[in-house]
PDB file of C-alpha atoms in Angstrom:
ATOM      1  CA  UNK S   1     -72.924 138.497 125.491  1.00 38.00           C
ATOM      2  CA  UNK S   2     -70.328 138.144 122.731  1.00 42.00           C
ATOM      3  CA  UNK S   3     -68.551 141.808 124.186  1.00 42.00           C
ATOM      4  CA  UNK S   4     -68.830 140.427 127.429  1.00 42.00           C
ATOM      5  CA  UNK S   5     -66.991 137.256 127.260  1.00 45.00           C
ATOM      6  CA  UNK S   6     -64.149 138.569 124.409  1.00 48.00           C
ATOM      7  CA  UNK S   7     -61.734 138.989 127.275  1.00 51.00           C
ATOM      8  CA  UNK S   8     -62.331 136.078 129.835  1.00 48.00           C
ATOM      9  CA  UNK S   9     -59.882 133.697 127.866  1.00 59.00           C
ATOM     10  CA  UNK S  10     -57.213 136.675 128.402  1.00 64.00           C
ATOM     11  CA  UNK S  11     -58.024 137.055 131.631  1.00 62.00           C
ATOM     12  CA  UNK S  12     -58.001 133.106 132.624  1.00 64.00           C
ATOM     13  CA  UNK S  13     -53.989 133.497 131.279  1.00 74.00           C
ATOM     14  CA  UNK S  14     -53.178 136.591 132.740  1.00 82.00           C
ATOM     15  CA  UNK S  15     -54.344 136.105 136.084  1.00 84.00           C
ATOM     16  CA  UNK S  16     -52.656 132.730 137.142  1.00 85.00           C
ATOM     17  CA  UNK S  17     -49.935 133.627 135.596  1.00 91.00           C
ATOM     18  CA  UNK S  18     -49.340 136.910 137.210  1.00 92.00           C
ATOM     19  CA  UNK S  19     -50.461 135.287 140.428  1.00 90.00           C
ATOM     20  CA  UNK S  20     -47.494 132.560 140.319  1.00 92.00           C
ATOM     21  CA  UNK S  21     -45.023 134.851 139.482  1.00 95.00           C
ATOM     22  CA  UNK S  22     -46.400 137.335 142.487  1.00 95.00           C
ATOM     23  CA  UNK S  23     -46.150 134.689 144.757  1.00 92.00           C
ATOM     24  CA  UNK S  24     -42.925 133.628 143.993  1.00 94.00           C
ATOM     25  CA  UNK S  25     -41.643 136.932 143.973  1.00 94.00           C
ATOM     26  CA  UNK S  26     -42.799 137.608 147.319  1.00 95.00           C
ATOM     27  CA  UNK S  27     -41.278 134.425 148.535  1.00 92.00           C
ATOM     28  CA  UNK S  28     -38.104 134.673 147.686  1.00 93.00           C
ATOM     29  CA  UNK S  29     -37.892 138.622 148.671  1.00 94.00           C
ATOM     30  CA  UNK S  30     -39.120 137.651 152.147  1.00 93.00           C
ATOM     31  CA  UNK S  31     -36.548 135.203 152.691  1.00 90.00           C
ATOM     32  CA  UNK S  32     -33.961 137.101 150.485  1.00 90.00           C
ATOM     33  CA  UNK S  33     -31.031 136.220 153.288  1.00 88.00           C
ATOM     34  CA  UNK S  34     -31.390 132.986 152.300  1.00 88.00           C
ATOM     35  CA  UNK S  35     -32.105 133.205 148.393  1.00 88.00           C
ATOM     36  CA  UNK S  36     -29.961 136.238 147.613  1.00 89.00           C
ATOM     37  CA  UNK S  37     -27.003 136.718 150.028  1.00 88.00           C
ATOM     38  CA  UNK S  38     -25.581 132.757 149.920  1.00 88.00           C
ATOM     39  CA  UNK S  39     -24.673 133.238 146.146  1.00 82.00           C
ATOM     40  CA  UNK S  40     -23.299 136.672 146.711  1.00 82.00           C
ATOM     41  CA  UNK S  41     -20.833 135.314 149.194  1.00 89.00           C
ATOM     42  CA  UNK S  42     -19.682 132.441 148.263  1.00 88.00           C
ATOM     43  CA  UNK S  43     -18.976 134.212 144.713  1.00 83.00           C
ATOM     44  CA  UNK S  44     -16.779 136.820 146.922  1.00 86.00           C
ATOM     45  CA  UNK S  45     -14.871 134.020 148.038  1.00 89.00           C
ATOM     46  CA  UNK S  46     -14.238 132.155 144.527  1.00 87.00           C
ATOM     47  CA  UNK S  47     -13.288 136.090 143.816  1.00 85.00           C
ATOM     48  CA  UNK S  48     -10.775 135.872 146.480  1.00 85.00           C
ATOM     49  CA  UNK S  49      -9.405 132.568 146.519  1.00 86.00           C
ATOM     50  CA  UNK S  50      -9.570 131.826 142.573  1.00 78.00           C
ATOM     51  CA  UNK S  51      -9.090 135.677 141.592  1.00 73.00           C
ATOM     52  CA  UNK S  52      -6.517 137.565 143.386  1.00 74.00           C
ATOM     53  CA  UNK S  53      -4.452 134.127 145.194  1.00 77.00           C
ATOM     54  CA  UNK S  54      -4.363 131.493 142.800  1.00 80.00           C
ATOM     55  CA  UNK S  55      -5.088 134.394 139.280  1.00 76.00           C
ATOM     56  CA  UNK S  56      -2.289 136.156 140.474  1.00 76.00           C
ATOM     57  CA  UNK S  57       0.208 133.111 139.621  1.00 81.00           C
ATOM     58  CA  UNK S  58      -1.518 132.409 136.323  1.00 84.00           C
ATOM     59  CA  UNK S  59      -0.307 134.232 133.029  1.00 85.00           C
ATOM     60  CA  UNK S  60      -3.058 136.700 130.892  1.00 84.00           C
ATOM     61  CA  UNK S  61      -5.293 134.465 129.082  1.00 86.00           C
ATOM     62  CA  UNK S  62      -5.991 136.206 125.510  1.00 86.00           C
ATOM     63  CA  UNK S  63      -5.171 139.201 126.665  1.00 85.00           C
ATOM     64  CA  UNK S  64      -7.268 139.131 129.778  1.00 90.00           C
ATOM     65  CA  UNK S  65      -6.078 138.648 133.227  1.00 89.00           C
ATOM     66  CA  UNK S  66      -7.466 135.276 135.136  1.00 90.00           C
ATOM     67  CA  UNK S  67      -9.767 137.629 137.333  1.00 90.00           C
ATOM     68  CA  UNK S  68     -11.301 139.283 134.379  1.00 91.00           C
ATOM     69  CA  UNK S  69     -11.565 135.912 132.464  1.00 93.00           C
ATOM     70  CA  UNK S  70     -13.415 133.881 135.359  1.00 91.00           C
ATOM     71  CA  UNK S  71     -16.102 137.082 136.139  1.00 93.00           C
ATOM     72  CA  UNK S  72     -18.691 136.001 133.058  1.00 94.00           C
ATOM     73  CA  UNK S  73     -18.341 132.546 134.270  1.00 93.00           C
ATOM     74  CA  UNK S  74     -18.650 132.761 138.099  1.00 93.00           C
ATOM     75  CA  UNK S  75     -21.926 135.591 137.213  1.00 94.00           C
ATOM     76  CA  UNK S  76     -22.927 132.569 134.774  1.00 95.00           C
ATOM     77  CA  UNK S  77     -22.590 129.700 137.903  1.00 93.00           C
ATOM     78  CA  UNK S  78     -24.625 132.347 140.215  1.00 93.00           C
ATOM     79  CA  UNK S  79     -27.644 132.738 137.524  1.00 95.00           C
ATOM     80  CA  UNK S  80     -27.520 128.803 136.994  1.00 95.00           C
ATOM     81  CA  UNK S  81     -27.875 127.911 140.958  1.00 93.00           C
ATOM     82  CA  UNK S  82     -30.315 130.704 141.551  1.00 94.00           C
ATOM     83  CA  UNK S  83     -33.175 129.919 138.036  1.00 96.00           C
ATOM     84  CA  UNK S  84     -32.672 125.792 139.632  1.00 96.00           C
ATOM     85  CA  UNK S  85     -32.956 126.382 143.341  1.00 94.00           C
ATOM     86  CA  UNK S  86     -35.669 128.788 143.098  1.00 95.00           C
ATOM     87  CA  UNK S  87     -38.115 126.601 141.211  1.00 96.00           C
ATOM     88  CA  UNK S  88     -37.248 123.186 142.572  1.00 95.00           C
ATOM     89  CA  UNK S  89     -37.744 124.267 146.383  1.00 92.00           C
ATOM     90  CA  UNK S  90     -40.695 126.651 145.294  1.00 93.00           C
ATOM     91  CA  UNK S  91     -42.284 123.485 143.438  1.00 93.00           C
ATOM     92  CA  UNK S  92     -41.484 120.739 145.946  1.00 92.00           C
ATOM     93  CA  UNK S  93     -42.680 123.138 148.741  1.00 89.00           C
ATOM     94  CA  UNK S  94     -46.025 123.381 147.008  1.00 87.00           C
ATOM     95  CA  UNK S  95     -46.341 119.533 146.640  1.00 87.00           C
ATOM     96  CA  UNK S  96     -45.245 119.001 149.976  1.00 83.00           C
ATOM     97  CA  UNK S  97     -48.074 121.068 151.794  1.00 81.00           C
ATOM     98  CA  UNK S  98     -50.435 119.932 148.938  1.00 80.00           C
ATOM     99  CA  UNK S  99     -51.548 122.839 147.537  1.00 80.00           C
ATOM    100  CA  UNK S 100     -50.041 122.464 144.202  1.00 78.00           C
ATOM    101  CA  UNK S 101     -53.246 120.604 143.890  1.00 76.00           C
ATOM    102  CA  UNK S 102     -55.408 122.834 143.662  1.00 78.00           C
ATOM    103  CA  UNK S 103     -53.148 124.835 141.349  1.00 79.00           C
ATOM    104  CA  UNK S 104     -53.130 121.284 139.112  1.00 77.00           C
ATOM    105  CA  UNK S 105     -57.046 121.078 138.793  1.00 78.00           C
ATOM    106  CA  UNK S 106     -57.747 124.866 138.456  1.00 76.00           C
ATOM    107  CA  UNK S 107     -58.376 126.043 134.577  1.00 78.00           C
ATOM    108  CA  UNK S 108     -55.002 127.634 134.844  1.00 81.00           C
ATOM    109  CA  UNK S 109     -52.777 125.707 131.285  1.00 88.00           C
ATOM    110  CA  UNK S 110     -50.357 123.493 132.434  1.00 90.00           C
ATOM    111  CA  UNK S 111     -47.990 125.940 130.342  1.00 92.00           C
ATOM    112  CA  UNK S 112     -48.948 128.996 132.322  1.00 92.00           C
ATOM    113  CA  UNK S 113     -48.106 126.953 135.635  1.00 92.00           C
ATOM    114  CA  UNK S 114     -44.388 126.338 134.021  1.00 95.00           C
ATOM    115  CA  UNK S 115     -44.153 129.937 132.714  1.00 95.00           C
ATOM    116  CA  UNK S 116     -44.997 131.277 135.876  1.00 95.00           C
ATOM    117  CA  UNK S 117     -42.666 129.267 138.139  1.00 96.00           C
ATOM    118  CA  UNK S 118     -40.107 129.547 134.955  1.00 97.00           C
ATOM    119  CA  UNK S 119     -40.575 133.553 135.621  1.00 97.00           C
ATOM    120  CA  UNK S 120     -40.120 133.718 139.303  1.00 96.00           C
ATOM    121  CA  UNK S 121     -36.866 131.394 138.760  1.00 96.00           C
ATOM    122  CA  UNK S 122     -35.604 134.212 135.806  1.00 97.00           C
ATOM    123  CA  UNK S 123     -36.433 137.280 138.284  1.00 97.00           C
ATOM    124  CA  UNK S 124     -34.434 135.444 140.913  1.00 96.00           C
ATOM    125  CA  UNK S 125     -31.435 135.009 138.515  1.00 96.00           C
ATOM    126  CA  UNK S 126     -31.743 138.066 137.462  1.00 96.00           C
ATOM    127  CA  UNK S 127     -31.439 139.643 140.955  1.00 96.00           C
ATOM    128  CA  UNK S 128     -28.309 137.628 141.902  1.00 95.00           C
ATOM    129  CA  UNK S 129     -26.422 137.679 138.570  1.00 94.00           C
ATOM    130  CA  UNK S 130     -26.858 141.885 138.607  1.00 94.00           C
ATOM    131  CA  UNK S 131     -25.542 141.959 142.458  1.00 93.00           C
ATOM    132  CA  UNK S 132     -22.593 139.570 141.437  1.00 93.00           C
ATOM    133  CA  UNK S 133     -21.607 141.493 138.352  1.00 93.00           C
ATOM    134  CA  UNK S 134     -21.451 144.553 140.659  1.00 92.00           C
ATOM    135  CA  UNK S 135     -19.472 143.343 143.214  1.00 91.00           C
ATOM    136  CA  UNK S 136     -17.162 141.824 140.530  1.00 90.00           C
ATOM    137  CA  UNK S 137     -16.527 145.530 140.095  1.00 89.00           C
ATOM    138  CA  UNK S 138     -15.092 146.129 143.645  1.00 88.00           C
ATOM    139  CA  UNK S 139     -12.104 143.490 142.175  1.00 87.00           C
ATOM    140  CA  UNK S 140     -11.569 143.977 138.850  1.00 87.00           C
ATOM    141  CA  UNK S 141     -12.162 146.501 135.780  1.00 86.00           C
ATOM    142  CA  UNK S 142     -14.585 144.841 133.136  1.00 84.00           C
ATOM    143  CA  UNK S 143     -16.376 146.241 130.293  1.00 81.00           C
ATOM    144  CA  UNK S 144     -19.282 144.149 128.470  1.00 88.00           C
ATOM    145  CA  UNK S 145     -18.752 144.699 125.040  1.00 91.00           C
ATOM    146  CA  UNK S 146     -21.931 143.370 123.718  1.00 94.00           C
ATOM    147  CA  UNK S 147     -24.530 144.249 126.215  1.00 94.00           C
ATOM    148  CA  UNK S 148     -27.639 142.421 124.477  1.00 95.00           C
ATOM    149  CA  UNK S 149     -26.188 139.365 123.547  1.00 96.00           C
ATOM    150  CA  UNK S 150     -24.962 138.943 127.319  1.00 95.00           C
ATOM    151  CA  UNK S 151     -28.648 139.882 128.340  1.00 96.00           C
ATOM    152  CA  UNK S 152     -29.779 136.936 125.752  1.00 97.00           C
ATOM    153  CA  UNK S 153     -27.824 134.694 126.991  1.00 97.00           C
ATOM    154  CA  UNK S 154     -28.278 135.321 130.975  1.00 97.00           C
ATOM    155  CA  UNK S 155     -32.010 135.037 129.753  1.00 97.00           C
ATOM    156  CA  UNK S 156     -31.823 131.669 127.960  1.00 97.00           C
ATOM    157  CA  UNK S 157     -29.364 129.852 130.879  1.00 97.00           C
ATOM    158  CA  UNK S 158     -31.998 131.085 133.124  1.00 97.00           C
ATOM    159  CA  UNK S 159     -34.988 129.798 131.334  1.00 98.00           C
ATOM    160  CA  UNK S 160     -33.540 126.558 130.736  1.00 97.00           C
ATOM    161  CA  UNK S 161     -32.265 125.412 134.374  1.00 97.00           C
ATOM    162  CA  UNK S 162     -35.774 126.770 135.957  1.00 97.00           C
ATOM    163  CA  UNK S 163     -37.029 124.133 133.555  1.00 97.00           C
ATOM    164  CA  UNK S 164     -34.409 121.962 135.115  1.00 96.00           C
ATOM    165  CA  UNK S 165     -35.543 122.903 138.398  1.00 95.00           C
ATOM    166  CA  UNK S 166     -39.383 122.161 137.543  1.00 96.00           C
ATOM    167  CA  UNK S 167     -38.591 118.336 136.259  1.00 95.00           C
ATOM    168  CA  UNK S 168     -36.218 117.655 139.759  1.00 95.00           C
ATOM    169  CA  UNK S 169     -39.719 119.564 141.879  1.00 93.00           C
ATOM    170  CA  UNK S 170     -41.862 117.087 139.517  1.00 93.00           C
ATOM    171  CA  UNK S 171     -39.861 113.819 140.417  1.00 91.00           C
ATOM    172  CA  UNK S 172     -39.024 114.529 144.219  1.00 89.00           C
ATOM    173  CA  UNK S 173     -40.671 112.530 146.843  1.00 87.00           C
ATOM    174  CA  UNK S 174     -39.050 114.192 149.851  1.00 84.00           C
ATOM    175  CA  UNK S 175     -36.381 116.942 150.630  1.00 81.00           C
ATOM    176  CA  UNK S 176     -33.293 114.547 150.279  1.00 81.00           C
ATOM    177  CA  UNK S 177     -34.260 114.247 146.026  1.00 84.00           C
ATOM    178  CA  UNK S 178     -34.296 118.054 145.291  1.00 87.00           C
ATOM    179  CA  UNK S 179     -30.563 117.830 146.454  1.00 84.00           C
ATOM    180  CA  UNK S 180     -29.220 114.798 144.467  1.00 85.00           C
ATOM    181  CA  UNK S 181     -29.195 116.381 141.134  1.00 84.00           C
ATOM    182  CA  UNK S 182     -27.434 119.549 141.976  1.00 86.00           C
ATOM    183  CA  UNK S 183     -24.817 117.697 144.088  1.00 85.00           C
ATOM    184  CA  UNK S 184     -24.412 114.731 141.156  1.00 87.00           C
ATOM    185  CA  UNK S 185     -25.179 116.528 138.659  1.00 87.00           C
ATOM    186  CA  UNK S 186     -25.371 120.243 138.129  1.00 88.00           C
ATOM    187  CA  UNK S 187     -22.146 120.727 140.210  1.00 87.00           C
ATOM    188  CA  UNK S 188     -20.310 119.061 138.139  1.00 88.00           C
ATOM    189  CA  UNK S 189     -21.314 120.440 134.790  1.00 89.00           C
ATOM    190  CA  UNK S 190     -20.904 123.898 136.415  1.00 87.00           C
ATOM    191  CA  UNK S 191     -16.979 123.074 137.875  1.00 85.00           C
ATOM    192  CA  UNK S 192     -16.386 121.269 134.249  1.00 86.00           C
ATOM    193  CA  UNK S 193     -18.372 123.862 131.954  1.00 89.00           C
ATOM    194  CA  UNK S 194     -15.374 126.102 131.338  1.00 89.00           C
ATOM    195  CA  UNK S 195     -16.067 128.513 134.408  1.00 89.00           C
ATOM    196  CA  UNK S 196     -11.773 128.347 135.503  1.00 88.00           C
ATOM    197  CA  UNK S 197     -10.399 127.493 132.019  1.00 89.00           C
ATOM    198  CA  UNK S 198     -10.432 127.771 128.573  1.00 89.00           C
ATOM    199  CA  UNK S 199     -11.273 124.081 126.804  1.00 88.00           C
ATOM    200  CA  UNK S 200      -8.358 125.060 124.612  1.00 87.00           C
ATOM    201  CA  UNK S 201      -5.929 124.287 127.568  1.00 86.00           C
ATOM    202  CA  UNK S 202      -7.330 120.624 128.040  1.00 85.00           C
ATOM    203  CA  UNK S 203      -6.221 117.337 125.648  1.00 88.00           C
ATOM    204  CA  UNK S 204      -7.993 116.780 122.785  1.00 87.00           C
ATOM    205  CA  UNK S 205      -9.806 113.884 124.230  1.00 86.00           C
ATOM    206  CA  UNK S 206     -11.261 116.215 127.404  1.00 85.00           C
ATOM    207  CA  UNK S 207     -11.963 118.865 125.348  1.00 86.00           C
ATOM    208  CA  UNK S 208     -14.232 117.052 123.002  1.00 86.00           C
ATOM    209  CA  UNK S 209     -15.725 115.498 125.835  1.00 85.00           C
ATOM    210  CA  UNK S 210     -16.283 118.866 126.870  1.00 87.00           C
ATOM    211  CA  UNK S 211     -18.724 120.339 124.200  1.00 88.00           C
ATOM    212  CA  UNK S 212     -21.601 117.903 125.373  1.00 90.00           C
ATOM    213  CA  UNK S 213     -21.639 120.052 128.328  1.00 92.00           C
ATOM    214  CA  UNK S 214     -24.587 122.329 127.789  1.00 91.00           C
ATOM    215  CA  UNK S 215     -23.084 124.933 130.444  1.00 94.00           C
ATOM    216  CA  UNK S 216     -19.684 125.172 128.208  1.00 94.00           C
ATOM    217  CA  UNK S 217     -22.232 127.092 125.617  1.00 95.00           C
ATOM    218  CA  UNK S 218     -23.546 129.505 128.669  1.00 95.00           C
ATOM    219  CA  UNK S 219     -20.429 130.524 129.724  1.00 95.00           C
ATOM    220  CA  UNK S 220     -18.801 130.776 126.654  1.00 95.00           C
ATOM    221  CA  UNK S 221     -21.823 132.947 125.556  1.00 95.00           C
ATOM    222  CA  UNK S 222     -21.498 134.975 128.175  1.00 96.00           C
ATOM    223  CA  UNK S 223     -18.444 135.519 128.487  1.00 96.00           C
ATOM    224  CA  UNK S 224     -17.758 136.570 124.828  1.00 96.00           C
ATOM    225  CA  UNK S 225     -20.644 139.188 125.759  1.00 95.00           C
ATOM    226  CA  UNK S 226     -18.375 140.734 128.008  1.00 95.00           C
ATOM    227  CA  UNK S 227     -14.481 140.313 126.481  1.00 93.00           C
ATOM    228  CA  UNK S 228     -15.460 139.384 123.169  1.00 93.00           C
ATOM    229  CA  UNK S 229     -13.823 135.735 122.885  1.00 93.00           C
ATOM    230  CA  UNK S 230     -15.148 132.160 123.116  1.00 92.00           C
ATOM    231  CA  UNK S 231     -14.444 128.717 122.351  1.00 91.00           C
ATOM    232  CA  UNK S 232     -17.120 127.929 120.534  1.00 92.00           C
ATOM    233  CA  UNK S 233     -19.737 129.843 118.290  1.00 92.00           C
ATOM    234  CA  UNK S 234     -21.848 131.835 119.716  1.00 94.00           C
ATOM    235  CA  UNK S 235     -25.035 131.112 116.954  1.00 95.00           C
ATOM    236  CA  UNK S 236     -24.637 127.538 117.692  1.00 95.00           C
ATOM    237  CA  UNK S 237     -24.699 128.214 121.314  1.00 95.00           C
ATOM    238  CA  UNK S 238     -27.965 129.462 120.771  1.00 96.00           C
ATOM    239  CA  UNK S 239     -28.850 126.953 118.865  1.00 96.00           C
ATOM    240  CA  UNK S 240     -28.000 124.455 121.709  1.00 95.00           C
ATOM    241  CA  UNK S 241     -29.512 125.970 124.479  1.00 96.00           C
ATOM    242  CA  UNK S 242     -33.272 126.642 122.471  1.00 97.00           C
ATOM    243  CA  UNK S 243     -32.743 122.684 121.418  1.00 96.00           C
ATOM    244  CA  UNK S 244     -32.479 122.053 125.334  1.00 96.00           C
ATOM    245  CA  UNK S 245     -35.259 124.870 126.185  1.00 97.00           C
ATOM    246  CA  UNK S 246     -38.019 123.281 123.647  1.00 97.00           C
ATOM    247  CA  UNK S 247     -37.311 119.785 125.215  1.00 97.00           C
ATOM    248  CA  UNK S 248     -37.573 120.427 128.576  1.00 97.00           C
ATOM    249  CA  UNK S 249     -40.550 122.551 128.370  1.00 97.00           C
ATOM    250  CA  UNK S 250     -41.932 119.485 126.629  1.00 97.00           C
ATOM    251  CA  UNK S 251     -40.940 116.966 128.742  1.00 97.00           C
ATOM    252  CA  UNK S 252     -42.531 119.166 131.954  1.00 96.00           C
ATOM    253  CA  UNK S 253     -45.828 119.866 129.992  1.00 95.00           C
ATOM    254  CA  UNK S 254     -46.235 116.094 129.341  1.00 95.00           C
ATOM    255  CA  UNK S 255     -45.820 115.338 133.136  1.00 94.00           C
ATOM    256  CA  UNK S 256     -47.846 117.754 134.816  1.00 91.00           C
ATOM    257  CA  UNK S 257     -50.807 116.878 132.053  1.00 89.00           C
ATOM    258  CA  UNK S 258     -49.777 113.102 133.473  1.00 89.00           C
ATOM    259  CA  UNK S 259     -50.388 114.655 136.608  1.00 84.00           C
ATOM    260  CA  UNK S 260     -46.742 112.625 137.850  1.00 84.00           C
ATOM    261  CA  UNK S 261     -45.511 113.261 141.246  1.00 78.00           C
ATOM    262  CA  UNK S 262     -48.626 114.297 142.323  1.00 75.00           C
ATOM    263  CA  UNK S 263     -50.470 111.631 143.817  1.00 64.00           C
ATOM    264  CA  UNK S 264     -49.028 109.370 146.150  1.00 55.00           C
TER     265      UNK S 264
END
């Protein structure tokens, strides 16, 4: 009986978990005009507009033209909006038709349920950050420089706003909430997180304002992944974005055990 039963707590992990992450896989592939392609052009456009029009006034920043400064940040922006999007309309959608209910009381952790939907919201970043990088390509010559520290970070800013995207699901009563924080909020950080500009070119007083932005660290991450400078250090970076990580994976755990949002 002992040999028999070794594996079932394995299996009770594996098999929601792979189940999540299957279906939200699925989902977003089926629909992938309207999770994949949105992202890629409205990046060709900032490419375009901010890039070649407006770049082509500005002088070389570090040594770097303002098309091959902006590409780390505008992959970064794509990545953010893709990890939040996916898991906030996945989420609501489930709590909407009321199945997420049965995914609540099955014996399924409430940290596989986040994992899962965290996964599916990575994959989906993934995805759209590799097609913008490429069609960077078609506009301007870039070399990453440190390949695994870019992947680290693309991996961590993905993590954390799928987290993001789970609390906004969690707290939504109807379709109108899911869009308040990324039009109030996330917007915002994004256009302010150092995406068009170096902090360096702001006042003292913006620029310190500045580094409580949690999306300067992304893109400044990422972007010293690919031309090798930053404004801030990458280590505490890290640092940052695992402080904001543990939090919100604790703050989501604690509501889903609460079981808030789920009843009416």
């Amino acid at each position: 009986m002992n040999l028999s039963t070794r594996g079932e707590p394995r299996r009770t992990i594996k098999i929601p978990f792979l189940t999540i992450v299957r279906k939200e896989v699925v989902r977003f592939m089926r629909i992938w005009p309207q999770t994949l392609l949105p992202a890629v052009v409205t990046t060709v456009l900032y490419f375009i507009i901010f890039g070649q029009f407006i770049g082509s006034q500005i002088k070389p920043i570090e040594g770097f033209t303002y098309m091959q400064f902006i590409v780390p940040g505008l992959i970064m922006m794509s990545l953010i909006n893709s990890a939040f999007s996916n898991v906030v309309s996945s989420f609501f959608g489930a709590k909407f038709t009321r199945n997420i209910e049965e995914l609540i009381i099955s014996p399924a952790p409430n940290y596989i349920i986040i994992a899962g939907y965290v996964t599916g919201g990575v994959i989906r970043a993934a995805l759209v950050s590799a097609i913008v990088f490429f069609i960077s390509l078609f506009f301007t010559s870039i070399a990453i420089q440190h390949v695994f520290i870019g992947i680290f970070f693309a991996f961590l800013a993905a993590v954390l706003f799928s987290l993001a995207g789970l609390l906004n699901a969690i707290f939504a009563k109807d379709f109108d909430d899911i869009s308040i924080f990324p039009t109030f909020v996330l917007t915002p950080l994004i256009y302010l997180g150092g995406v068009f500009y170096s902090i360096q070119m702001l006042p003292p007083f913006w620029r310190g304002v500045s580094q409580f932005n949690p999306i300067l660290y992304m893109v400044n991450g990422f972007r010293y992944s690919f031309l090798g400078i930053t404004d801030v250090s990458p280590a505490l970076s890290v640092g940052i974005l695992l402080v904001f990580i543990v939090l919100l994976t604790a703050i989501d755990w604690w509501l889903l055990s609460r079981g808030t949002g789920m009843k009416n």
